[in-house]
XYZ file of C-alpha atoms in Angstrom:
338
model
C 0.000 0.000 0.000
C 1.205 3.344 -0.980
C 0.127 6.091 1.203
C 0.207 10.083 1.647
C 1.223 10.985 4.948
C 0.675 14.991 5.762
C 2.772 16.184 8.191
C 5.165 13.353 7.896
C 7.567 15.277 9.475
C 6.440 15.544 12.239
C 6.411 13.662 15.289
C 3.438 11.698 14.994
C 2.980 11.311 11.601
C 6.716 10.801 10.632
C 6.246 7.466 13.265
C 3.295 6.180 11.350
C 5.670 6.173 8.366
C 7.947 3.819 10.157
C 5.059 1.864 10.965
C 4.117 1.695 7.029
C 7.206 1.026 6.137
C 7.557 -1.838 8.575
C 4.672 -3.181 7.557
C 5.858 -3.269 3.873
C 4.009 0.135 2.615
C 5.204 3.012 1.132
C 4.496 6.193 2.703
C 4.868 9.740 0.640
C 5.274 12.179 2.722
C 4.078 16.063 2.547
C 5.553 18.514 4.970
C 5.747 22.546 4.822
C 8.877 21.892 7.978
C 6.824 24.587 9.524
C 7.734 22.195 12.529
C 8.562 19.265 11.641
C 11.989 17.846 10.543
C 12.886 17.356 7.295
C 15.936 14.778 8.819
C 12.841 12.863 9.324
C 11.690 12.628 5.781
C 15.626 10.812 4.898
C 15.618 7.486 2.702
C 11.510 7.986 1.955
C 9.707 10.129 -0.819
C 8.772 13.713 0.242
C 7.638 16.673 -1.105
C 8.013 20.182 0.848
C 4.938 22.222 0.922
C 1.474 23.190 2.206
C -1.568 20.922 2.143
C -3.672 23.265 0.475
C -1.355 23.840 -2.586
C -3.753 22.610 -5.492
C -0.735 22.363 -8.077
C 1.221 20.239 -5.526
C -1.257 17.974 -4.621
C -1.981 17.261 -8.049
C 2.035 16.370 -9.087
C 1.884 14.245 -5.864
C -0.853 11.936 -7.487
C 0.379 11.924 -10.976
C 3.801 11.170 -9.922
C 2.191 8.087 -7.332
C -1.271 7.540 -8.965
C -1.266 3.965 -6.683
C -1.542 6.225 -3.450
C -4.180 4.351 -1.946
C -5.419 6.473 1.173
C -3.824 9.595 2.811
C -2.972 10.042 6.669
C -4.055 13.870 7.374
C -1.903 14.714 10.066
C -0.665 17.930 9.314
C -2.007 20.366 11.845
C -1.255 23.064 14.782
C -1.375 21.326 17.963
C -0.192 23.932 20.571
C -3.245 24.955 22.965
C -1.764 28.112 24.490
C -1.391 29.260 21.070
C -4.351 28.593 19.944
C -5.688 30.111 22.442
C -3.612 33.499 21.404
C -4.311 32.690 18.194
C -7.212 31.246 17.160
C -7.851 32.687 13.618
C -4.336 31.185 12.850
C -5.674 27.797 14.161
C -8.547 28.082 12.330
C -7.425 28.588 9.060
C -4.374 26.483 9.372
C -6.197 23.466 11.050
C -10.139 23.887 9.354
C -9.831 25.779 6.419
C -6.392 24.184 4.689
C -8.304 20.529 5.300
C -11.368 21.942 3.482
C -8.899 22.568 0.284
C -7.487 19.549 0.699
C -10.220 17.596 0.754
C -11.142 19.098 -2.476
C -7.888 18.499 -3.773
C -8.237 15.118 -2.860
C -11.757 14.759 -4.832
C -10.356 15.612 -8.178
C -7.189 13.554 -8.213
C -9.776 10.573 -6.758
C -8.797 10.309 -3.614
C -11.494 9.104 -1.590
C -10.300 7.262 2.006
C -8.731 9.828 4.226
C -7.432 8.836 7.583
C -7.750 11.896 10.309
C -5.863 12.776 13.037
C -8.201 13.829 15.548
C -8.367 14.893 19.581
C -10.044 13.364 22.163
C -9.332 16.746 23.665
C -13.082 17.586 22.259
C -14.765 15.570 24.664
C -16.796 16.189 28.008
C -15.292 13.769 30.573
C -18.110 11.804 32.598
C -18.053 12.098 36.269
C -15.172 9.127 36.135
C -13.125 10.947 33.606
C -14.100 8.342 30.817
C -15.237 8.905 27.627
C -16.186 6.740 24.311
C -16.692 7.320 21.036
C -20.577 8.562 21.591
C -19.558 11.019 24.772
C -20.210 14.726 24.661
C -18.084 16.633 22.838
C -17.210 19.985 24.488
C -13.882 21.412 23.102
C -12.139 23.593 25.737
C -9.720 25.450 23.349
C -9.768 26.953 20.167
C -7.655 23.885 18.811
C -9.839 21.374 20.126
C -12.726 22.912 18.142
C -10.744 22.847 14.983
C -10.988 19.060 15.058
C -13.893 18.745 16.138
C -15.417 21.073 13.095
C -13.114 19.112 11.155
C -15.089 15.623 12.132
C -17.839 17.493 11.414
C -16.755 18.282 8.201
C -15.898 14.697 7.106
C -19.203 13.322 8.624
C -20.833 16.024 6.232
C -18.723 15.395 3.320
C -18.869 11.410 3.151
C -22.590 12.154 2.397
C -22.099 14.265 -0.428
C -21.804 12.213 -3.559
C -18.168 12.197 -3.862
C -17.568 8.627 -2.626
C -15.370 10.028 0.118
C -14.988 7.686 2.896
C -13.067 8.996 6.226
C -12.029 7.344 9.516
C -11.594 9.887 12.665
C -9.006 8.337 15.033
C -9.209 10.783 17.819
C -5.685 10.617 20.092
C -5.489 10.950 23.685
C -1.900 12.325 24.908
C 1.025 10.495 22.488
C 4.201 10.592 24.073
C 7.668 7.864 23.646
C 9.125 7.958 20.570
C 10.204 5.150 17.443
C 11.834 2.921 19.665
C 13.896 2.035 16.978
C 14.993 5.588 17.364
C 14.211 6.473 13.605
C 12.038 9.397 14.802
C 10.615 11.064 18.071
C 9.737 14.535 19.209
C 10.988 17.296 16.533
C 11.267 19.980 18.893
C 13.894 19.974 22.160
C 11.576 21.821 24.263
C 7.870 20.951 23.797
C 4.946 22.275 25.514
C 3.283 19.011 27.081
C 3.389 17.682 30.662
C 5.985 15.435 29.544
C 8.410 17.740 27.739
C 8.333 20.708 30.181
C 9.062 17.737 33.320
C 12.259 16.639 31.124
C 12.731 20.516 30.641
C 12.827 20.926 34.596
C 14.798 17.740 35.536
C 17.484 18.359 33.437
C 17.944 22.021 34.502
C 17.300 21.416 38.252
C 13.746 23.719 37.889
C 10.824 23.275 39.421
C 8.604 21.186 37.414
C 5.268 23.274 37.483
C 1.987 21.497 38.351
C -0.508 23.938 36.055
C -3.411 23.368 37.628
C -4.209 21.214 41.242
C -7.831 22.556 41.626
C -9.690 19.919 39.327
C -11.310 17.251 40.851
C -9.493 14.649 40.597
C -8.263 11.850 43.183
C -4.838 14.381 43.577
C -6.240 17.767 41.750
C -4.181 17.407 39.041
C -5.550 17.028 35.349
C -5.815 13.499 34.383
C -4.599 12.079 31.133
C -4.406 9.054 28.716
C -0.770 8.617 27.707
C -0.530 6.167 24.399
C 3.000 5.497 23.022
C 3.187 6.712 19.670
C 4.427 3.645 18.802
C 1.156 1.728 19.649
C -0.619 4.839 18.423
C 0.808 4.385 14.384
C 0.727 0.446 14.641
C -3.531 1.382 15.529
C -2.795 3.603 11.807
C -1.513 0.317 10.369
C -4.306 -1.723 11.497
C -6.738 1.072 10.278
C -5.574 1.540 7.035
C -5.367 -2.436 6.106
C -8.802 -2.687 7.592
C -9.869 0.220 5.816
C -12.823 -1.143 3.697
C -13.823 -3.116 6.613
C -14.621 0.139 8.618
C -16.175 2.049 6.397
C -18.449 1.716 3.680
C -21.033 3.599 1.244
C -23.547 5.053 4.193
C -26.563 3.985 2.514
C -29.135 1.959 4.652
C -27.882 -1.182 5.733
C -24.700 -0.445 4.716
C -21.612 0.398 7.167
C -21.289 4.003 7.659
C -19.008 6.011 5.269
C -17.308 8.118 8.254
C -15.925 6.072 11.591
C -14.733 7.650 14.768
C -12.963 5.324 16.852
C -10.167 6.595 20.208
C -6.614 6.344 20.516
C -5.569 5.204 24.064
C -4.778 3.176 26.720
C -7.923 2.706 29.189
C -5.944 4.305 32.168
C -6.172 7.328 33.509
C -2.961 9.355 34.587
C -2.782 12.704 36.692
C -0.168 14.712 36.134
C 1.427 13.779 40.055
C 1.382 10.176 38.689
C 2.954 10.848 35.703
C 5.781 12.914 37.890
C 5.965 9.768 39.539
C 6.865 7.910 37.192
C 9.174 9.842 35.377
C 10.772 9.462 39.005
C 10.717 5.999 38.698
C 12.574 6.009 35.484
C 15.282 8.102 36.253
C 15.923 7.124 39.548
C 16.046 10.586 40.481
C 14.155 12.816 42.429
C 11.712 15.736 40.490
C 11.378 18.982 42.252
C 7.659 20.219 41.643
C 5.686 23.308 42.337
C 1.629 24.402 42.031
C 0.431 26.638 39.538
C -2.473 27.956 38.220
C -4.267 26.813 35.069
C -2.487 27.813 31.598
C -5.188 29.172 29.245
C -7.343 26.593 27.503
C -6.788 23.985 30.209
C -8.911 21.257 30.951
C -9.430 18.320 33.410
C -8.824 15.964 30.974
C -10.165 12.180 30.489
C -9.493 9.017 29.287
C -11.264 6.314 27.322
C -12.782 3.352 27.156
C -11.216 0.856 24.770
C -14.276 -1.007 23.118
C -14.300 -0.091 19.873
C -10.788 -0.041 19.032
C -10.627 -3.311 20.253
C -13.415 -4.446 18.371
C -12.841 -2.986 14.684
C -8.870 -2.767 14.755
C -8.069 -5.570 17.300
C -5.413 -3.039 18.508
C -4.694 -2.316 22.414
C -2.023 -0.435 24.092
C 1.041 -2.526 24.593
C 3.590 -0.094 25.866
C 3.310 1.214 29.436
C 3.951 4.519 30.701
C 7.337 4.248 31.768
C 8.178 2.596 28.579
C 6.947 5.895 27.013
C 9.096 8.175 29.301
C 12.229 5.814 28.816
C 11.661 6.293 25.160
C 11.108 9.582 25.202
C 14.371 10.059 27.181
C 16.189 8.116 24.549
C 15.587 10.173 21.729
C 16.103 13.251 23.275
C 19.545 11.963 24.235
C 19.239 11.254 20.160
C 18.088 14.717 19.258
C 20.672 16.287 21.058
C 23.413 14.579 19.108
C 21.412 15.595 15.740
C 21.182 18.965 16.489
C 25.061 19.051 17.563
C 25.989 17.143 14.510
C 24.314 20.246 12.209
């Protein structure tokens, strides 16, 4: 299977590449290295540019007419920011699919595989959610995918024989534990990143928020290895005509959600715990209030990921933070080597 990967760069979508090409597929990738890495694009087919460049999207397809489905991953992911920024998120995130899409429907490409947030949902009073939860984005990024699931449930029943699947993430962290790929920035902005960030400088790691009502007050979490999160791409993709099909009555719907996670739910204290664990070291921590856009956070349950991929989890937490740890150790020598 050939496939078009947008932002396959990037950190999650360059590891669903490896996971392709592991699996024997070809992945094409399509970056603008607005963030992501274009070391991370080495020994695979790539083209630099922006998703919603008609002319490019059309020499993609007649150069690799076999490309088969496309992994939208390209996105801005950074809630602070969108917060700041919202009409930036908007466009970049909402209106750049839109031309893809379109794009997509005159070269005849017509299964798309999304990259979307479980950071839309309303947590239940056990901080669970499923596929058929509320959906109550707390940031201006969080409502760019949903509208964007909207978009694609609207879309598959317009005529064009577009099909879509909606994998909605919970909180990726780890990296290729081959080490091919991993985080693209040094610093990020998650829970994760800024606790590396503090450990290694001897800071204070800053607990944003431990008011929420959880079993500690900190915001709770569902940490998938990006590992097990592309191998749940791999299983999607190869089961794609499975999931979905033409939406007509007694036919299998045309547009599938289905989570991204592990089933457990992690507050931020725990996860400081077990970064702890990992290092063997102690990690100095201090309360602080909510960062804009903020939320308590949930985690899901596992059915129907289980049932239509026959994926589950199969990294732990600490094998995520190891990881993670890893590559930075890797990144560092990159970024010293240019």
């Amino acid at each position: 299977m050939k496939v078009l990967i947008t932002g396959g760069a990037g950190f999650i979508g360059s590891t669903i590449a490896s996971a392709v090409l592991d699996h024997g597929g070809v992945p094409v990738i399509l970056d603008s290295l607005v963030t992501g890495r274009e070391s991370f694009t080495e020994g695979r087919v790539f083209y630099r540019g922006d998703v919603a460049d008609g002319a490019l999207i059309d020499r993609i397809f007649a150069g690799h007419p076999e490309i088969e489905a496309v992994v939208h991953c390209a996105a801005l992911i950074v809630v602070p920011d969108s917060v700041s920024e919202p009409l930036r998120y908007y466009r970049e995130n909402v209106g750049k699919t839109i031309e893809l899409l379109q794009h997509l429907e005159r070269n005849g490409c017509r299964r798309v595989l999304f990259s979307s947030s479980a950071s839309m949902y309303q947590a239940g009073a056990d901080f669970t959610v499923d596929e058929d939860s509320e959906l109550d984005p707390g940031s201006p990024y969080a409502a760019t995918k949903t509208m964007v699931d909207r978009i694609l449930a609207d879309a598959v029943r317009g005529g064009s024989g577009l099909r879509a699947v909606s994998l909605r993430y919970f909180n990726p962290i780890g990296a290729d534990p081959k080490m091919r790929t991993g985080l693209q920035l040094l610093n990020p902005s998650h829970a994760l990143g800024k606790m590396v960030e503090a450990w290694e400088q001897g800071e204070f790691f800053r607990l944003t928020g431990v008011d929420w009502p959880t079993s500690d007050g900190t915001g709770i979490r569902d940490y998938i290895h990006v590992w097990d999160l592309a191998q749940a791409h791999v299983a999607a993709l190869t089961r794609f005509d499975q999931l979905v099909g033409g939406g007509r009555d007694g036919e299998r719907p045309a547009h599938v959600v289905i989570n991204l996670g592990t089933g457990k739910g992690v507050t931020v204290r725990q996860l400081a715990e077990a970064f702890e664990t990992v290092t063997g070291t102690p990690l100095r921590t201090e309360d602080a209030p909510r960062r804009p856009g903020d939320v308590v956070g949930a985690y899901t349950r596992c059915d129907r990921s289980a049932e239509l991929l026959d994926w589950h989890a199969k990294y732990e937490l600490e094998d995520g933070i190891r990881h993670a740890l890893e590559w930075r150790r890797r990144l560092l020598e990159l970024t010293a080597e240019s």
